[in-house]
PDB file of C-alpha atoms in Angstrom:
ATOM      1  CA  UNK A 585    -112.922  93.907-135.130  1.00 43.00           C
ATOM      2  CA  UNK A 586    -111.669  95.756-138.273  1.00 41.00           C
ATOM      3  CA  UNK A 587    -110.097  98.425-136.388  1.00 43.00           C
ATOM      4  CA  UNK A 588    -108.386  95.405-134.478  1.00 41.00           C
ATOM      5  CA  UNK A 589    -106.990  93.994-137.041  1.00 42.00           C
ATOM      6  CA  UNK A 590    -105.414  97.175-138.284  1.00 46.00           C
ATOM      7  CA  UNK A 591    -103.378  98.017-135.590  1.00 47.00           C
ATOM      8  CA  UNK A 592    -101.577  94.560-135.294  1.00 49.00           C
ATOM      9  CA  UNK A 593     -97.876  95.886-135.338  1.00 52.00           C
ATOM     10  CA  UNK A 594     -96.430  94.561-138.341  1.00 51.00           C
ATOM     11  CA  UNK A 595     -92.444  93.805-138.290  1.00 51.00           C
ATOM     12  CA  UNK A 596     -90.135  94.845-140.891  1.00 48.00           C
ATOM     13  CA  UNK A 597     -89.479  92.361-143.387  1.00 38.00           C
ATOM     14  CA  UNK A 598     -85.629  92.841-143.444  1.00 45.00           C
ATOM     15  CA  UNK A 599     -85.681  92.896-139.174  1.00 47.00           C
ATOM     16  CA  UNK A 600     -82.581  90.983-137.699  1.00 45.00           C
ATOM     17  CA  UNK A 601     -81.552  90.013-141.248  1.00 43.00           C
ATOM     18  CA  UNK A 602     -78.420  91.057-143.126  1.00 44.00           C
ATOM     19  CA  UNK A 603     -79.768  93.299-146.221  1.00 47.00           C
ATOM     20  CA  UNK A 604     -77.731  93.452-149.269  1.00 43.00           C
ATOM     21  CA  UNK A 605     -75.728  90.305-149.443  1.00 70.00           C
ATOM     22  CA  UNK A 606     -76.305  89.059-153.014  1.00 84.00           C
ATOM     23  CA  UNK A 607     -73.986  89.624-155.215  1.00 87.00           C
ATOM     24  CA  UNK A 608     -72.716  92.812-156.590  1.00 89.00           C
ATOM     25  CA  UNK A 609     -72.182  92.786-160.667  1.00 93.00           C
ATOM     26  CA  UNK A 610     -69.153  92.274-161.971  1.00 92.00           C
ATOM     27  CA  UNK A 611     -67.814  94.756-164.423  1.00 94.00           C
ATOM     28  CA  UNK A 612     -67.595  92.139-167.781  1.00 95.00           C
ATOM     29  CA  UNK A 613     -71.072  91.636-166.945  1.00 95.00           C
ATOM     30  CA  UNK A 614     -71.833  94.886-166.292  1.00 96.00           C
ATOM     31  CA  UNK A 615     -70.904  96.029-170.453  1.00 95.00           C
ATOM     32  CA  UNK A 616     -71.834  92.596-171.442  1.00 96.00           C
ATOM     33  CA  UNK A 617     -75.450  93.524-170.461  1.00 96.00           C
ATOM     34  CA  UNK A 618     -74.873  97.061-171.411  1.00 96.00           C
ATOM     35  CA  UNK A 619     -74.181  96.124-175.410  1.00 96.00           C
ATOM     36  CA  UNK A 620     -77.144  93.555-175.477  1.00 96.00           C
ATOM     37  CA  UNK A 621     -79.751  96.627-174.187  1.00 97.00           C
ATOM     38  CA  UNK A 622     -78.159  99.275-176.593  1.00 96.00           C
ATOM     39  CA  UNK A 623     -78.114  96.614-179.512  1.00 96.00           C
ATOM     40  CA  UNK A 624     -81.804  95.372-178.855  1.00 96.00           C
ATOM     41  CA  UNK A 625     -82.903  98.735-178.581  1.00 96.00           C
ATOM     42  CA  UNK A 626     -84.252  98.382-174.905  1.00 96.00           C
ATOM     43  CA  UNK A 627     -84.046 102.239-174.018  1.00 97.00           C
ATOM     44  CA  UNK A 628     -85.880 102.270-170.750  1.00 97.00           C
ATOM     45  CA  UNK A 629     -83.991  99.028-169.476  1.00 97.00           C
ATOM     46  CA  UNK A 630     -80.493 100.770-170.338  1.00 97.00           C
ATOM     47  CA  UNK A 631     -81.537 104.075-168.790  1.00 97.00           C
ATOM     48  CA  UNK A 632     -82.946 101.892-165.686  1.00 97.00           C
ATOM     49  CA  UNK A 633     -80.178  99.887-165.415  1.00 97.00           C
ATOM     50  CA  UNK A 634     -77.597 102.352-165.736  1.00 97.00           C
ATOM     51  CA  UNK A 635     -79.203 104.829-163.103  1.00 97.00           C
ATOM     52  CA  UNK A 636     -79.189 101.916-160.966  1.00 96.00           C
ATOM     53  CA  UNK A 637     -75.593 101.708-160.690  1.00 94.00           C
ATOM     54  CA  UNK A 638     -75.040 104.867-160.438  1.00 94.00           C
ATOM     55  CA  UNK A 639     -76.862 106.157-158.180  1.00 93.00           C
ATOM     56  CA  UNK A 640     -76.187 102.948-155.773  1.00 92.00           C
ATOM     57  CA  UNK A 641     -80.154 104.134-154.668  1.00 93.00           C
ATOM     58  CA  UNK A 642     -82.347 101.619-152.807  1.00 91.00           C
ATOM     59  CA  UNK A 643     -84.892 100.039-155.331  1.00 93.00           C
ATOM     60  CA  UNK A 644     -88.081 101.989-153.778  1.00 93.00           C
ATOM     61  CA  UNK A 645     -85.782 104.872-154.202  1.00 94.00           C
ATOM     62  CA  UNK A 646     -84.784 104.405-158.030  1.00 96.00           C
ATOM     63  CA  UNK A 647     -88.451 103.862-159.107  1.00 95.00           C
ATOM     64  CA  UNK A 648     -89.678 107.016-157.164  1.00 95.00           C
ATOM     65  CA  UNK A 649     -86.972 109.314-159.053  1.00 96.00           C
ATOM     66  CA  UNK A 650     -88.982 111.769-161.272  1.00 95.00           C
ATOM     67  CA  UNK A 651     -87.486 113.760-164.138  1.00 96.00           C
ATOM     68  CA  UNK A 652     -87.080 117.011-162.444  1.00 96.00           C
ATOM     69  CA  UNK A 653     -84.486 114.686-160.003  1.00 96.00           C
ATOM     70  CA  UNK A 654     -82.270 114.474-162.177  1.00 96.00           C
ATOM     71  CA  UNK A 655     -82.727 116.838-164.779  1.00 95.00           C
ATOM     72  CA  UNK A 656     -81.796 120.911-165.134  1.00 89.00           C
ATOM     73  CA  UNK A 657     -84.255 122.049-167.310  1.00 86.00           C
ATOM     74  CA  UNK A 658     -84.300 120.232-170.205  1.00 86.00           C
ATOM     75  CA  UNK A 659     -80.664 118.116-170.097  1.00 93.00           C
ATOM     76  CA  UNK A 660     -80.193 115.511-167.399  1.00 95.00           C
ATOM     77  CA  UNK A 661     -77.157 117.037-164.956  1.00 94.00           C
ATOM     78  CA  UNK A 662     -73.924 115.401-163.867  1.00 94.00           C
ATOM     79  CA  UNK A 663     -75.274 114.935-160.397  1.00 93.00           C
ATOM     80  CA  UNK A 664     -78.275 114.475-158.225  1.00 93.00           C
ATOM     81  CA  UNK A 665     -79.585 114.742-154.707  1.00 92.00           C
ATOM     82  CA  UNK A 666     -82.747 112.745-153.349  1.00 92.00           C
ATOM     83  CA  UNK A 667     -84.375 112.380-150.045  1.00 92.00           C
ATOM     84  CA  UNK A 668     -84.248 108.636-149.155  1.00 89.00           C
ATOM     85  CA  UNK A 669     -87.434 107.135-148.444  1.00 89.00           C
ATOM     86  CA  UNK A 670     -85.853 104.603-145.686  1.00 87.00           C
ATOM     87  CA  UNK A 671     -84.216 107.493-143.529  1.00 84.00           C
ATOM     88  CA  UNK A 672     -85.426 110.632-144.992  1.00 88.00           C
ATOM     89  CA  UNK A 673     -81.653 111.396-144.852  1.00 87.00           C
ATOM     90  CA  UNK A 674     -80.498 113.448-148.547  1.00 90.00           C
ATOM     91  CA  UNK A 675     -78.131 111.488-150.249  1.00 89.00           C
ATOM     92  CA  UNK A 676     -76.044 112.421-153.412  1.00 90.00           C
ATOM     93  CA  UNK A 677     -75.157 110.678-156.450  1.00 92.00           C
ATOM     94  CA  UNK A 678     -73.132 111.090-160.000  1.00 92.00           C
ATOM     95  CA  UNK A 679     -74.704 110.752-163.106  1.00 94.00           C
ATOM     96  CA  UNK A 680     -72.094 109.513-165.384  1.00 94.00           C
ATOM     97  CA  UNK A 681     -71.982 110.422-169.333  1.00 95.00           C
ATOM     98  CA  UNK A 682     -73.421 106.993-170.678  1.00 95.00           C
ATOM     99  CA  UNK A 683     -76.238 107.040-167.916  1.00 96.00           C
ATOM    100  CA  UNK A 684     -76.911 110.949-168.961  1.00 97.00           C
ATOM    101  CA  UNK A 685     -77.061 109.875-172.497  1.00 97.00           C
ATOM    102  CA  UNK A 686     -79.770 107.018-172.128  1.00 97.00           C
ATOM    103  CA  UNK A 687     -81.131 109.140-169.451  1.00 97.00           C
ATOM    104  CA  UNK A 688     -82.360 111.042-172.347  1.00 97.00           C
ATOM    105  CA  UNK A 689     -82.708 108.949-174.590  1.00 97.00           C
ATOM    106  CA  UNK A 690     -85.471 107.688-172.488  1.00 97.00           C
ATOM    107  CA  UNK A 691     -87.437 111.019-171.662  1.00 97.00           C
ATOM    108  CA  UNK A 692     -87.097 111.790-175.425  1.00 96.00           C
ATOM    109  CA  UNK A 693     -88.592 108.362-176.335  1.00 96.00           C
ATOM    110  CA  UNK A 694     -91.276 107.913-173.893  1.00 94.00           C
ATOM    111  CA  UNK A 695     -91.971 112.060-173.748  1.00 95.00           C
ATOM    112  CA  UNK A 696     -91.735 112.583-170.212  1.00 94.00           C
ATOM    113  CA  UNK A 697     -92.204 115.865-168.572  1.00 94.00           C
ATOM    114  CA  UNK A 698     -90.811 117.535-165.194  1.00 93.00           C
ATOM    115  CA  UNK A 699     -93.678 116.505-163.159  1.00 94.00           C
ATOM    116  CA  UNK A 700     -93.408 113.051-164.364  1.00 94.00           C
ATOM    117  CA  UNK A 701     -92.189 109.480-162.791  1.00 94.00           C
ATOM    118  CA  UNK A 702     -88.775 108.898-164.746  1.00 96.00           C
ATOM    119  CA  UNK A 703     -90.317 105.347-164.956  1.00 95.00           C
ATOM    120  CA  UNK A 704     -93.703 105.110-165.337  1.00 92.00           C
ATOM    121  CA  UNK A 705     -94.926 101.791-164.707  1.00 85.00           C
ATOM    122  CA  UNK A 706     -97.531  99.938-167.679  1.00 76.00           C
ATOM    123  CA  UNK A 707     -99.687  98.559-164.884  1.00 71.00           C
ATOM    124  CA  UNK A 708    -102.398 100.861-164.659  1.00 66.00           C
ATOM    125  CA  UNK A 709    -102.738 100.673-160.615  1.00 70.00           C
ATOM    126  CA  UNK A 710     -99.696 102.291-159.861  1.00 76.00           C
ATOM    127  CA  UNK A 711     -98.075 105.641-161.398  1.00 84.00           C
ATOM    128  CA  UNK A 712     -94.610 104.147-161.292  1.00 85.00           C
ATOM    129  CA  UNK A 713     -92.322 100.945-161.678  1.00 88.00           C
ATOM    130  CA  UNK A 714     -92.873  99.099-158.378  1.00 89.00           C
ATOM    131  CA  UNK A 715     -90.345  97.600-156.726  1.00 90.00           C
ATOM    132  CA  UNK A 716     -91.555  94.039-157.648  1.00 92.00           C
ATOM    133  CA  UNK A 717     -91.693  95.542-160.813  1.00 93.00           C
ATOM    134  CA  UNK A 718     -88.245  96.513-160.891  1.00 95.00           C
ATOM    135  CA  UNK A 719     -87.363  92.969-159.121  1.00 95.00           C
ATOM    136  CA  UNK A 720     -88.916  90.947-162.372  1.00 95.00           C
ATOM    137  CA  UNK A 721     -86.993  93.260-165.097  1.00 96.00           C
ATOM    138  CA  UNK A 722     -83.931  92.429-163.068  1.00 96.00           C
ATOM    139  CA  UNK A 723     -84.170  88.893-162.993  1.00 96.00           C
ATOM    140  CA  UNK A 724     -83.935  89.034-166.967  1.00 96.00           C
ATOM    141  CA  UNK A 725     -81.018  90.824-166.698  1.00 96.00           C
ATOM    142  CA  UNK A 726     -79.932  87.986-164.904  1.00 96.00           C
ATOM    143  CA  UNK A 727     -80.793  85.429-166.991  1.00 96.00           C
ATOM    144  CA  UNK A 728     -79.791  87.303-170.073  1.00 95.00           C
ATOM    145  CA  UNK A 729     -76.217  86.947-168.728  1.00 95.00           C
ATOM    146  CA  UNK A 730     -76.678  83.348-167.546  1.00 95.00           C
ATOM    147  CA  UNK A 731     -76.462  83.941-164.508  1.00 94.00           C
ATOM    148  CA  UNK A 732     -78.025  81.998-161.294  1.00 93.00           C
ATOM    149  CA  UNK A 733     -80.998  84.189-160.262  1.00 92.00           C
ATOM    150  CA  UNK A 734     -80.277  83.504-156.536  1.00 92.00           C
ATOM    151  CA  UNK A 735     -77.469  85.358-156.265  1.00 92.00           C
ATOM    152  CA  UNK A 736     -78.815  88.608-157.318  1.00 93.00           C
ATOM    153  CA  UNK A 737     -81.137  90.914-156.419  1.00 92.00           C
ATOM    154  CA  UNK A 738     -82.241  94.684-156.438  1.00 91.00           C
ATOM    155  CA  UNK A 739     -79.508  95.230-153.820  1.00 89.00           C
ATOM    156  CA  UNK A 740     -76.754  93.851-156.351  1.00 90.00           C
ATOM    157  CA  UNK A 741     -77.627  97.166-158.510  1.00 92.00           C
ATOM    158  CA  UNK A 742     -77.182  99.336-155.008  1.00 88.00           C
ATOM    159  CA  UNK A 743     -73.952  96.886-153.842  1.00 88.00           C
ATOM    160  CA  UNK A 744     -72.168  96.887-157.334  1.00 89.00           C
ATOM    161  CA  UNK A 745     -70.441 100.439-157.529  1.00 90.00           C
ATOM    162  CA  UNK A 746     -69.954 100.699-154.029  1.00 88.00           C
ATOM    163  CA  UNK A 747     -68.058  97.917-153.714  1.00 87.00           C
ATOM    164  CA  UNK A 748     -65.890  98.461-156.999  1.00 86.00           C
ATOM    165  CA  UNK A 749     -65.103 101.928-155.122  1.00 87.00           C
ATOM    166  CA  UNK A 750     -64.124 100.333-151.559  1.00 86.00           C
ATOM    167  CA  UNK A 751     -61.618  97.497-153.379  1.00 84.00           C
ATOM    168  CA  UNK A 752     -60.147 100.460-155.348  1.00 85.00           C
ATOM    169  CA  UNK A 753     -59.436 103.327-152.806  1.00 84.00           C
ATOM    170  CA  UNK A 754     -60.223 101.576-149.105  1.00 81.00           C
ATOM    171  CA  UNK A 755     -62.159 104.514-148.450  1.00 84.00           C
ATOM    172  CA  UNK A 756     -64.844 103.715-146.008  1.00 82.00           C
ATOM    173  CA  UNK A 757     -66.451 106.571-145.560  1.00 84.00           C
ATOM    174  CA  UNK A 758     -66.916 107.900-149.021  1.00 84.00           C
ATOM    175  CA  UNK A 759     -68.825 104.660-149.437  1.00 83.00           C
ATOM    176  CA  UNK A 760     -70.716 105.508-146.891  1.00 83.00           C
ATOM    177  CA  UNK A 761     -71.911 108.472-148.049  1.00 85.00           C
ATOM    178  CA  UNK A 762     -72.667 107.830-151.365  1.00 85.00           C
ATOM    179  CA  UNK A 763     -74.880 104.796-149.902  1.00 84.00           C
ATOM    180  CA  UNK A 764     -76.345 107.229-147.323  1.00 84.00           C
ATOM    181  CA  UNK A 765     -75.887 105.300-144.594  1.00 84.00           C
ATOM    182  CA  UNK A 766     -75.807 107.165-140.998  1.00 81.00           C
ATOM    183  CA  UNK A 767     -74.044 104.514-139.309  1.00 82.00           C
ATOM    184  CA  UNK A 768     -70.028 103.590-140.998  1.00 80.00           C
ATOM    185  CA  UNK A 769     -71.398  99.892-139.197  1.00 79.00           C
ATOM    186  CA  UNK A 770     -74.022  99.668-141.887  1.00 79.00           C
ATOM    187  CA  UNK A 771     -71.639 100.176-144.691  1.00 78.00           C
ATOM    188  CA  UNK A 772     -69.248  97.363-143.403  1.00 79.00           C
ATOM    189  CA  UNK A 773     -72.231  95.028-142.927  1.00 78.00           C
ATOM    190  CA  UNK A 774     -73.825  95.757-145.759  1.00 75.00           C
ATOM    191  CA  UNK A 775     -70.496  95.450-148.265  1.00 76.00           C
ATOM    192  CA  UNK A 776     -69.540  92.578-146.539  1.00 75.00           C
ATOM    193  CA  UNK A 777     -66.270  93.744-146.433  1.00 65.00           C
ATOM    194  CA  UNK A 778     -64.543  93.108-142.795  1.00 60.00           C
ATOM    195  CA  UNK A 779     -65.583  89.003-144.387  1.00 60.00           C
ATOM    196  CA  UNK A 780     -63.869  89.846-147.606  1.00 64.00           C
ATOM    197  CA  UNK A 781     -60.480  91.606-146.222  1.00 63.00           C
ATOM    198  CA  UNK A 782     -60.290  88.737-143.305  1.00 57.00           C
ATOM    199  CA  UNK A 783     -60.033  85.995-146.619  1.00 63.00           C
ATOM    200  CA  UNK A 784     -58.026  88.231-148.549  1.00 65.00           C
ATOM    201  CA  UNK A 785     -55.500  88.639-145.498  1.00 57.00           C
ATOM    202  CA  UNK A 786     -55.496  84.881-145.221  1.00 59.00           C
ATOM    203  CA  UNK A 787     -54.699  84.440-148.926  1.00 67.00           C
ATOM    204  CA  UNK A 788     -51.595  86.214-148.874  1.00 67.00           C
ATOM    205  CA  UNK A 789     -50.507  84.238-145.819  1.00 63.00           C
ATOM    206  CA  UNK A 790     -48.759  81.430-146.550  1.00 66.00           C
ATOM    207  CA  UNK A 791     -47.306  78.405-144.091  1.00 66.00           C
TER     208      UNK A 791
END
């Protein structure tokens, strides 16, 4: 019977929905939450959050990184590549010089090694930050900026630099990349964007 019940064929949450449709951060908020980690001394949220926008990584992705990911020896390096749990496709991302800087910050603090989980979670059950985890700390964030809760999500942290690329350069496939999507239809679903340039069109039209 137990054997039964194990083989039911469970679907994916996320099948025949559209992932990734909260809302990306904007940039205000973006430093505005930057200067209230840095000033309240929260050094793993900073390093956390700013990882997350760089590396535009899926959350199970972010809270899998170890150290060695993202360091060369003993200095975190200007970029990164990690096998994505989703699609076990590689995908690449920048490190920028404030993320590098609470980076390590971070490892210094907490004394992480190598071998270890860049962010180790406090729950004793699990050897990392869980996603759910992750999902709480964000909501914070959120609500530290006053912000409605509904709109955002772990996907805001993956949608927020991809998006501030596409409206700057139209380039759809470098978006694509760096999000490691195999499919340039994922990227425009998932950015939202054919919704976004239809409005914009219609804005500039006048009668």
């Amino acid at each position: 019977m137990e054997t039964a019940a194990n083989g039911v064929h469970r679907e994916p949450w996320n099948k025949g929905k559209i992932v990734g449709q909260t809302a990306p951060f904007k940039v205000k908020d973006i430093w505005a939450l930057r200067v209230r980690l840095q000033m309240e001394g929260r050094v793993r949220e900073l390093a956390l959050f700013n990882l997350g926008i760089d590396s535009k990584l899926r959350g199970c992705d972010l809270v899998n990184l170890k150290v060695r990911d993202v360091c060369h020896g003993d200095q975190v390096a200007t970029r990164a590549t990690v096998m994505q749990l989703k699609t076990q496709r590689p995908v690449q991302f920048e490190i920028t010089p404030a993320t590098r800087e609470a980076v390590q910050a971070w490892i210094k603090q907490a004394g992480l090694k190598s071998e270890n989980f860049l962010f180790p979670s406090r729950m004793h059950d699990s050897p990392h930050l869980g996603t759910r985890q992750y999902a709480r700390i964000l909501g914070h964030w959120v609500d530290d900026l006053g912000l409605d809760r509904a709109d955002y999500g772990t996907h805001s942290m993956r949608r927020t630099k991809a998006t501030l690329i596409y409206k700057r350069t139209r380039n759809l496939r470098a978006v694509q990349l760096l999000l490691g999507h195999s499919k340039l239809e994922s990227t425009v679903r998932y950015l939202g964007i054919e919704v976004d340039d239809a409005l914009e069109i219609s804005e500039q039209t006048e009668i």
